[in-house]
Short mmCIF file of C-alpha atoms in Angstrom, two decimals:
data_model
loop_
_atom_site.label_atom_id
_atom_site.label_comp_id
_atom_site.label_asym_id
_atom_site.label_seq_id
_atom_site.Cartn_x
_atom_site.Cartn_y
_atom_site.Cartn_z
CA UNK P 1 128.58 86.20 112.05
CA UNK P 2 130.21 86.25 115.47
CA UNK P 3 134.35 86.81 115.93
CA UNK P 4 134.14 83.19 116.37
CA UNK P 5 132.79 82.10 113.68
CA UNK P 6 135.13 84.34 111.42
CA UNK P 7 138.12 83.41 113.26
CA UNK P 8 137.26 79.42 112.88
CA UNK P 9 136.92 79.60 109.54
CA UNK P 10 140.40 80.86 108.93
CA UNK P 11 141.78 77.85 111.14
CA UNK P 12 139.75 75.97 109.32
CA UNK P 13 141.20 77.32 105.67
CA UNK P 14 144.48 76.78 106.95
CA UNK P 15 144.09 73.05 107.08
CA UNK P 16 144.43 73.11 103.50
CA UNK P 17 146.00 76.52 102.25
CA UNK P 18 148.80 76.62 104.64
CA UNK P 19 151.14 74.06 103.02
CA UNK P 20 150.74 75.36 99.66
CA UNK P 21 151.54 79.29 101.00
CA UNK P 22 154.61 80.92 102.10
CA UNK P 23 154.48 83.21 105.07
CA UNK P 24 156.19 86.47 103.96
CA UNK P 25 156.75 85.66 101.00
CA UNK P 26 153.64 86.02 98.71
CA UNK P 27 152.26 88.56 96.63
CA UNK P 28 148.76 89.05 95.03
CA UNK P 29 146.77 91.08 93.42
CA UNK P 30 143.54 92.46 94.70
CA UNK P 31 140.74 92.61 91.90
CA UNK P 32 137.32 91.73 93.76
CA UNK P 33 135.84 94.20 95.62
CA UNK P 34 136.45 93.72 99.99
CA UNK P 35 132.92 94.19 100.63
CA UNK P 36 132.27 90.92 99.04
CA UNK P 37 132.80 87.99 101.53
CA UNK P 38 135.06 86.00 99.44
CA UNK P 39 137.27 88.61 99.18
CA UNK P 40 137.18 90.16 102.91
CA UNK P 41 137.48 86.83 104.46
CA UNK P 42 140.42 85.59 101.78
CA UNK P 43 142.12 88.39 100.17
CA UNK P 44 142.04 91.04 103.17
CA UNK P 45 142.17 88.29 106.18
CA UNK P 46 143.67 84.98 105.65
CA UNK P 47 146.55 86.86 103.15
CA UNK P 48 146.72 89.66 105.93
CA UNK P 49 147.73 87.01 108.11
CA UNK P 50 150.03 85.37 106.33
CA UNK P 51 151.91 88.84 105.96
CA UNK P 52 150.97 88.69 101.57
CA UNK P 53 151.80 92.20 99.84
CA UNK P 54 148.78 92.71 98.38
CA UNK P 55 147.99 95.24 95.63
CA UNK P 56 144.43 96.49 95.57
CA UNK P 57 142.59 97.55 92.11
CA UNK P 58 140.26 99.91 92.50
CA UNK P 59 138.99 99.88 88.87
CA UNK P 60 139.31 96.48 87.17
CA UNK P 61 138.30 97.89 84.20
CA UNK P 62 140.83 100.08 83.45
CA UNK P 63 142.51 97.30 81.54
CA UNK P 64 145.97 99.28 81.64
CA UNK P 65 146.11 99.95 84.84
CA UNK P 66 145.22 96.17 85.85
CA UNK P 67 148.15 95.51 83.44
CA UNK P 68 150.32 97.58 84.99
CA UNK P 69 149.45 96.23 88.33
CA UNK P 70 149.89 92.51 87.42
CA UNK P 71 153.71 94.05 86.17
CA UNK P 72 154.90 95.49 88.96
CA UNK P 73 153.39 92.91 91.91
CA UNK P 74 154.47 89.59 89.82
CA UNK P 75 151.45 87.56 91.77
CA UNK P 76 152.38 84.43 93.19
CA UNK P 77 148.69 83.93 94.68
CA UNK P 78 145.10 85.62 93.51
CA UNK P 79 141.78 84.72 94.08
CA UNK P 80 138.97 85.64 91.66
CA UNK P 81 135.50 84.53 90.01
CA UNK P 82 135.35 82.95 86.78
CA UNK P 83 134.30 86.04 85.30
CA UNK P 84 138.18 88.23 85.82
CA UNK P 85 139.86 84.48 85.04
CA UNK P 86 138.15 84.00 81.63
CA UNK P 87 138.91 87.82 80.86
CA UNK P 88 142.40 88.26 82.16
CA UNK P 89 143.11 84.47 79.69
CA UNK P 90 141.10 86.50 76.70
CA UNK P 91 143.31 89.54 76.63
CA UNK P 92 146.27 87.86 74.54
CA UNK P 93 149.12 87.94 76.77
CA UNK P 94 148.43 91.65 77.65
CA UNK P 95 148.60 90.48 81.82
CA UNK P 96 152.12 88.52 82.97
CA UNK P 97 150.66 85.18 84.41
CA UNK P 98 153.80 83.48 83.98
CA UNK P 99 154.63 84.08 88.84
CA UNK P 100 150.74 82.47 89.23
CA UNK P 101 151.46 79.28 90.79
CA UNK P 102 148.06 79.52 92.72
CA UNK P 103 144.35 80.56 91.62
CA UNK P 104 141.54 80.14 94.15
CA UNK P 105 138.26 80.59 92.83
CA UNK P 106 134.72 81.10 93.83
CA UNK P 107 131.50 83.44 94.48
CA UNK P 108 130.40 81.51 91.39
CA UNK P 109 130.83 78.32 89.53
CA UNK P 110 134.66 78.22 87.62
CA UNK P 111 133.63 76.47 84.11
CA UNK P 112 135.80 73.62 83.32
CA UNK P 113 136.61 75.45 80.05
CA UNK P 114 138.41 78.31 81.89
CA UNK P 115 140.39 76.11 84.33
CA UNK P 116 141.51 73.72 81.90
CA UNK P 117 142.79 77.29 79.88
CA UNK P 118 144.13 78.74 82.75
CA UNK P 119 146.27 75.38 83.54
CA UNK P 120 147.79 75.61 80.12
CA UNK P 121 148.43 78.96 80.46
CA UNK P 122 149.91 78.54 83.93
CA UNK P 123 150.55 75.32 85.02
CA UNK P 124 148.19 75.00 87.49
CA UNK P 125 144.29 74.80 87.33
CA UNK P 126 142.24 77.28 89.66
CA UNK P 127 141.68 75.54 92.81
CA UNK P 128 137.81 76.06 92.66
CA UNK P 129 135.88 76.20 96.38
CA UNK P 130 132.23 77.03 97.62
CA UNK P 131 130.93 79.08 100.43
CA UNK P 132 127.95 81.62 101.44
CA UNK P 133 127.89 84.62 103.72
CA UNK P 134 126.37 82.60 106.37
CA UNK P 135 129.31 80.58 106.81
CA UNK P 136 132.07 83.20 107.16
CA UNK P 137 132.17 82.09 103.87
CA UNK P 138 134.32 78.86 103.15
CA UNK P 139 132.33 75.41 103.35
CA UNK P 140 134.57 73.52 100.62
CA UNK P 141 137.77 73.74 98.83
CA UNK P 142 139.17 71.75 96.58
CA UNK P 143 143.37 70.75 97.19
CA UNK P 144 145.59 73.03 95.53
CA UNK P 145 147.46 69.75 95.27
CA UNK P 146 145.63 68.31 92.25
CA UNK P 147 146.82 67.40 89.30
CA UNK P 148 143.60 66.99 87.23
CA UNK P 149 140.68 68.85 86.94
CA UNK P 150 137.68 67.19 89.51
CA UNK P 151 133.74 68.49 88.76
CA UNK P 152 132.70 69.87 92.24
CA UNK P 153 133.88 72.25 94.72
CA UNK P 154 136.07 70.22 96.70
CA UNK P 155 135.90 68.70 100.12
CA UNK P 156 134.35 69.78 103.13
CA UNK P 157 136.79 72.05 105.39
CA UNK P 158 137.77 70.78 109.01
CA UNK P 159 135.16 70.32 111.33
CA UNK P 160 132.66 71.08 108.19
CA UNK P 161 129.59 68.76 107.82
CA UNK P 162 127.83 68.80 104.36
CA UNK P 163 125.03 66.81 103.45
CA UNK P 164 121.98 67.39 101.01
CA UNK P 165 118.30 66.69 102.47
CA UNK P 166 115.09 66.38 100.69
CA UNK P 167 111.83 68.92 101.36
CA UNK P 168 111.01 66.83 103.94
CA UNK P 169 114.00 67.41 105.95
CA UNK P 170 115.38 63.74 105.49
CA UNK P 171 119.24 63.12 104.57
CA UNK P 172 119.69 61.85 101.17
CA UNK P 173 122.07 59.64 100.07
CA UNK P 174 125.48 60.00 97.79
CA UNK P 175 124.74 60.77 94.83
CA UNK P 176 121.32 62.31 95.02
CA UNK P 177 120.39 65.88 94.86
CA UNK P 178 119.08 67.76 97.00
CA UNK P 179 119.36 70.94 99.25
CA UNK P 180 122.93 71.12 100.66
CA UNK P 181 122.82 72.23 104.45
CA UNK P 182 126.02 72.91 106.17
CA UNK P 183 127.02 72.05 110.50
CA UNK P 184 130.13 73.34 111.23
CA UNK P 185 131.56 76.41 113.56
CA UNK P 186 131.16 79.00 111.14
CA UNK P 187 127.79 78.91 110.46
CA UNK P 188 126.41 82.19 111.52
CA UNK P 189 124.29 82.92 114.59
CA UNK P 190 121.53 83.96 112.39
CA UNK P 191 119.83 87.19 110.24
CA UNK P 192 119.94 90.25 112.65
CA UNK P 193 116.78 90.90 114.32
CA UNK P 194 115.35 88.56 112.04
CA UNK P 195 114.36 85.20 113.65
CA UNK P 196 111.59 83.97 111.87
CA UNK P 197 113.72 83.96 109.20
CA UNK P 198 117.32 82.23 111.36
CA UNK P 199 114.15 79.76 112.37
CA UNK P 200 113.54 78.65 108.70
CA UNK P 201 117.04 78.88 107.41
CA UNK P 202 118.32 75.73 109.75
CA UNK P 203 116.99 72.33 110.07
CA UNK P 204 116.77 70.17 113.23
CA UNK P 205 120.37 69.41 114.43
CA UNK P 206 121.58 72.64 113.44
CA UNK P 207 122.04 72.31 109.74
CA UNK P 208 122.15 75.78 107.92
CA UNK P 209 120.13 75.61 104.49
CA UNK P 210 122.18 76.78 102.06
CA UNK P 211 118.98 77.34 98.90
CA UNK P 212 121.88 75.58 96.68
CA UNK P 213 120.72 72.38 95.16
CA UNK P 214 123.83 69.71 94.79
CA UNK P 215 124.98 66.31 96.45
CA UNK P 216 127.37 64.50 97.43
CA UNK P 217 130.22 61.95 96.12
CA UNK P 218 130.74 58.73 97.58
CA UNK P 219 134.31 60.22 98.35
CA UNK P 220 132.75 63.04 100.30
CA UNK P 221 132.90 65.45 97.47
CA UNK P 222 130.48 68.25 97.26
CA UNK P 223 129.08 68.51 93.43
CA UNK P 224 126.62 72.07 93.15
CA UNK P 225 123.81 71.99 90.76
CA UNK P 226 121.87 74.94 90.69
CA UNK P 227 120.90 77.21 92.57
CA UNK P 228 117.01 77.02 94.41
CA UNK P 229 116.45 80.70 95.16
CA UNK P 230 115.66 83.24 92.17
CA UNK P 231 119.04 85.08 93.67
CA UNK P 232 120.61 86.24 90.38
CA UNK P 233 124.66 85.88 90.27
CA UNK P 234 126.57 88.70 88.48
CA UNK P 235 130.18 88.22 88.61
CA UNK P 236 130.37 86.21 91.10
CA UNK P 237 127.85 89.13 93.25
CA UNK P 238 124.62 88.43 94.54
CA UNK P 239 121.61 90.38 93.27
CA UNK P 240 118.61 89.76 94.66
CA UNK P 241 115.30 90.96 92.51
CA UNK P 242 113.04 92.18 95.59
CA UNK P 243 116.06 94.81 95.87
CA UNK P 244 115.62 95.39 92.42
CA UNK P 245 111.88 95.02 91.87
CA UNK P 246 111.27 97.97 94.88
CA UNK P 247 113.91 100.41 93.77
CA UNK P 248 112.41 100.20 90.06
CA UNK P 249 108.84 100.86 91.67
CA UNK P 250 109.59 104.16 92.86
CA UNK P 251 109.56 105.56 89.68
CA UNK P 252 106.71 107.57 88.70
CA UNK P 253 106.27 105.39 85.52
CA UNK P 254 106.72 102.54 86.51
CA UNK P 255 103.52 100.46 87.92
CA UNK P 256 104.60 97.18 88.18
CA UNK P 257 107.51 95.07 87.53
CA UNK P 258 109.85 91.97 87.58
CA UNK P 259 113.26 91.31 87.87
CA UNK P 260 115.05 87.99 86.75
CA UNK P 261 118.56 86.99 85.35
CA UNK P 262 119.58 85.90 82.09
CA UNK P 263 122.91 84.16 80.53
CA UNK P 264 125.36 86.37 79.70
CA UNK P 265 128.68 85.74 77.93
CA UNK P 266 130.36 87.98 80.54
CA UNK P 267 128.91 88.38 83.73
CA UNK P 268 127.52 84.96 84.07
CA UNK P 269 124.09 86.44 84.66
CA UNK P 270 122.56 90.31 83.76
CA UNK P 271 119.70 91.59 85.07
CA UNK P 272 116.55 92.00 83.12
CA UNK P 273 113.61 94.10 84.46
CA UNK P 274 109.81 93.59 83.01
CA UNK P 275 107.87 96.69 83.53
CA UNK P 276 104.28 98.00 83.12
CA UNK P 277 103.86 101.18 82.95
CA UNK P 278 101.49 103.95 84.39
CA UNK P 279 98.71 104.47 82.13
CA UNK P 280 99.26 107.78 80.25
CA UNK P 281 103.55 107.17 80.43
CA UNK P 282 105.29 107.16 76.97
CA UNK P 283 108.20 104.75 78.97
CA UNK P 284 111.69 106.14 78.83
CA UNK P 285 113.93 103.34 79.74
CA UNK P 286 117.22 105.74 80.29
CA UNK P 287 115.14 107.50 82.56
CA UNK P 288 114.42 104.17 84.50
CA UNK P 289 117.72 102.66 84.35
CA UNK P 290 119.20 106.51 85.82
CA UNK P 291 116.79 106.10 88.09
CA UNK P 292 117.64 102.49 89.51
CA UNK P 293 121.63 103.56 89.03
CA UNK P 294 121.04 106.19 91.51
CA UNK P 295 120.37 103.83 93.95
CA UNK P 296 121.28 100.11 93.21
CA UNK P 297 125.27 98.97 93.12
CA UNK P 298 126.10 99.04 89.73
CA UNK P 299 126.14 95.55 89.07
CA UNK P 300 122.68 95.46 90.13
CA UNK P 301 121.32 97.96 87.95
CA UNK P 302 119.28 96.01 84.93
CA UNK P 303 121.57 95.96 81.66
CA UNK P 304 118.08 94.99 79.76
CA UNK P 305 114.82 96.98 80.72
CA UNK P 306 111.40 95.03 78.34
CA UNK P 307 108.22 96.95 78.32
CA UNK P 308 105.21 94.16 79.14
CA UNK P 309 101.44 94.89 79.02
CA UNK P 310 101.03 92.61 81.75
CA UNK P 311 102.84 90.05 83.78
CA UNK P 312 102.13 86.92 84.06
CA UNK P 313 100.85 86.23 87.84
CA UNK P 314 99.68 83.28 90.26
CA UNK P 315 95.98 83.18 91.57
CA UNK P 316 97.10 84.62 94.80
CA UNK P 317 98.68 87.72 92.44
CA UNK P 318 102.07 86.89 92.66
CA UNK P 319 103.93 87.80 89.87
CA UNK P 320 105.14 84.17 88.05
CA UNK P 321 109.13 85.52 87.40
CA UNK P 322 109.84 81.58 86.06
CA UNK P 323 106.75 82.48 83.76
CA UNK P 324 108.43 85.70 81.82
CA UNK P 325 109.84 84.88 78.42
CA UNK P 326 113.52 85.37 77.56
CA UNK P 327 113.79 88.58 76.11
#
């Protein structure tokens, strides 16, 4: 991502924010971590700009503190993944909600459920949007303006082209699924020092292939599906299970594995690891999960470790992750 294509997507997030925000005026509260895009690019740069007082929590689960917090700043504006919405609406009354008069959401899909809750609770549903890293983040937002709660992630920002192609590169019409690809000026450059990769990640024209499967509305409304890649989402945080898989390798016992994700009532997704072990190890899984905590972000370390004889594989030997049973 270039200075470029960081600084158009803030222009670009003010063509719909900035009526609905109040220069000097604003205060928020600052749960997700600023190493995730949503969160630099939103919370630290767009609110930085528009001169918010923002309160960073450096432990969101320290429920009392987070209380405490939401007391003294009185937000007026927060951003968060459904995840910290769902929580901080389960927690009967324990946070003051009653200054929220705007909830952006994203890094992972805001259930209908939550948003219709969280406009009872405040008046206002969360204003749900969709982006990526590779697009410094923000491709779609929906208007904090509505009234009623929409399925999809909004409309395309300013200068923002979305459409969803087929395998064979070909645009598809409204209405059908497909991959979404994105045009616009904050589409990165590409992966550093990786081009085969930037190569395969656009299509002809310049569209950026975002791996998310969706379509969209004859209104030009962009509706997600699912996602394409085996990328696992854990509140709202990207795992990905090669990460996982070659950490969990290192250990002595451990002679072959798996990672996938699984529903969870929390987190969205949790990792699960499959392992084989060494012949001769008695498997310890504290011992494996220590291990991959010692070197995996916490919400990347597996929450469900399954001993497997084998593991189901393709005729090439690639191991089959769609093929492991739900634990």
């Amino acid at each position: 991502l270039t200075h470029a294509n960081l600084a158009a997507n803030q222009r670009q997030i003010d063509g719909v924010l900035a009526p609905f925000l109040k220069a000097g005026a604003e205060q928020t509260v600052t749960v997700l971590p600023l190493y995730h895009v949503f969160s630099f690019a939103v919370n630290f740069v767009l609110f930085f700009r528009y001169g918010f007082t923002n309160h960073l929590v450096s432990d969101p689960r320290d429920t009392t503190e987070l209380s405490r917090t939401f007391a003294d700043a009185r937000p007026t504006v927060m951003t968060g993944v459904n995840t910290l919405f769902a929580s901080l609406l389960a927690a009967d009354n324990v946070f003051d909600l009653s200054t929220v008069r705007l909830a952006i959401g994203g890094g992972a899909a805001i259930q209908e459920s939550v948003s219709r809750a969280w406009q009872k609770r405040t008046g206002g549903f969360i204003v749900e949007g969709y982006g990526l890293s590779e697009t410094s983040p923000v491709v779609a937002l929906n208007s904090p303006g509505c009234t009623t709660w929409t399925k999809g992630v909004g409309y395309p920002l300013p200068g923002t082209d979305v459409r969803a192609f087929d395998p064979s590169g070909h645009a598809l019409d409204a209405g059908t699924d497909g991959e979404l690809c994105i045009r616009g000026p904050q589409v990165m450059q590409g992966y550093w020092n990786k081009p085969a990769e930037t190569a395969s990640a656009f299509l002809p024209g310049g569209w950026f292939r975002t791996g998310d499967a969706g379509h969209i509305e004859r209104d030009g409304r962009v509706v997600l599906a699912d996602r394409i890649k085996d990328m696992i989402l854990v509140s709202g945080l990207n795992v990905y299970p090669n990460e996982v898989e070659e950490v969990a390798s290192l250990h002595p016992d451990v002679a072959e594995c798996a990672c996938t994700g699984r529903p969870d009532s929390k987190t969205g997704e949790a990792v699960t690891l499959f392992v084989v072990l060494r012949p001769g190890s008695v498997g310890n899984i504290d011992m494996i999960r220590d291990h991959c905590r010692e070197r995996l972000a916490p919400y990347k370390v597996p929450s469900l470790i399954v001993f497997r004889p084998d593991l189901p594989k393709s005729a090439v030997g690639k191991v089959l992750r769609n093929r492991l049973e739900d634990p």
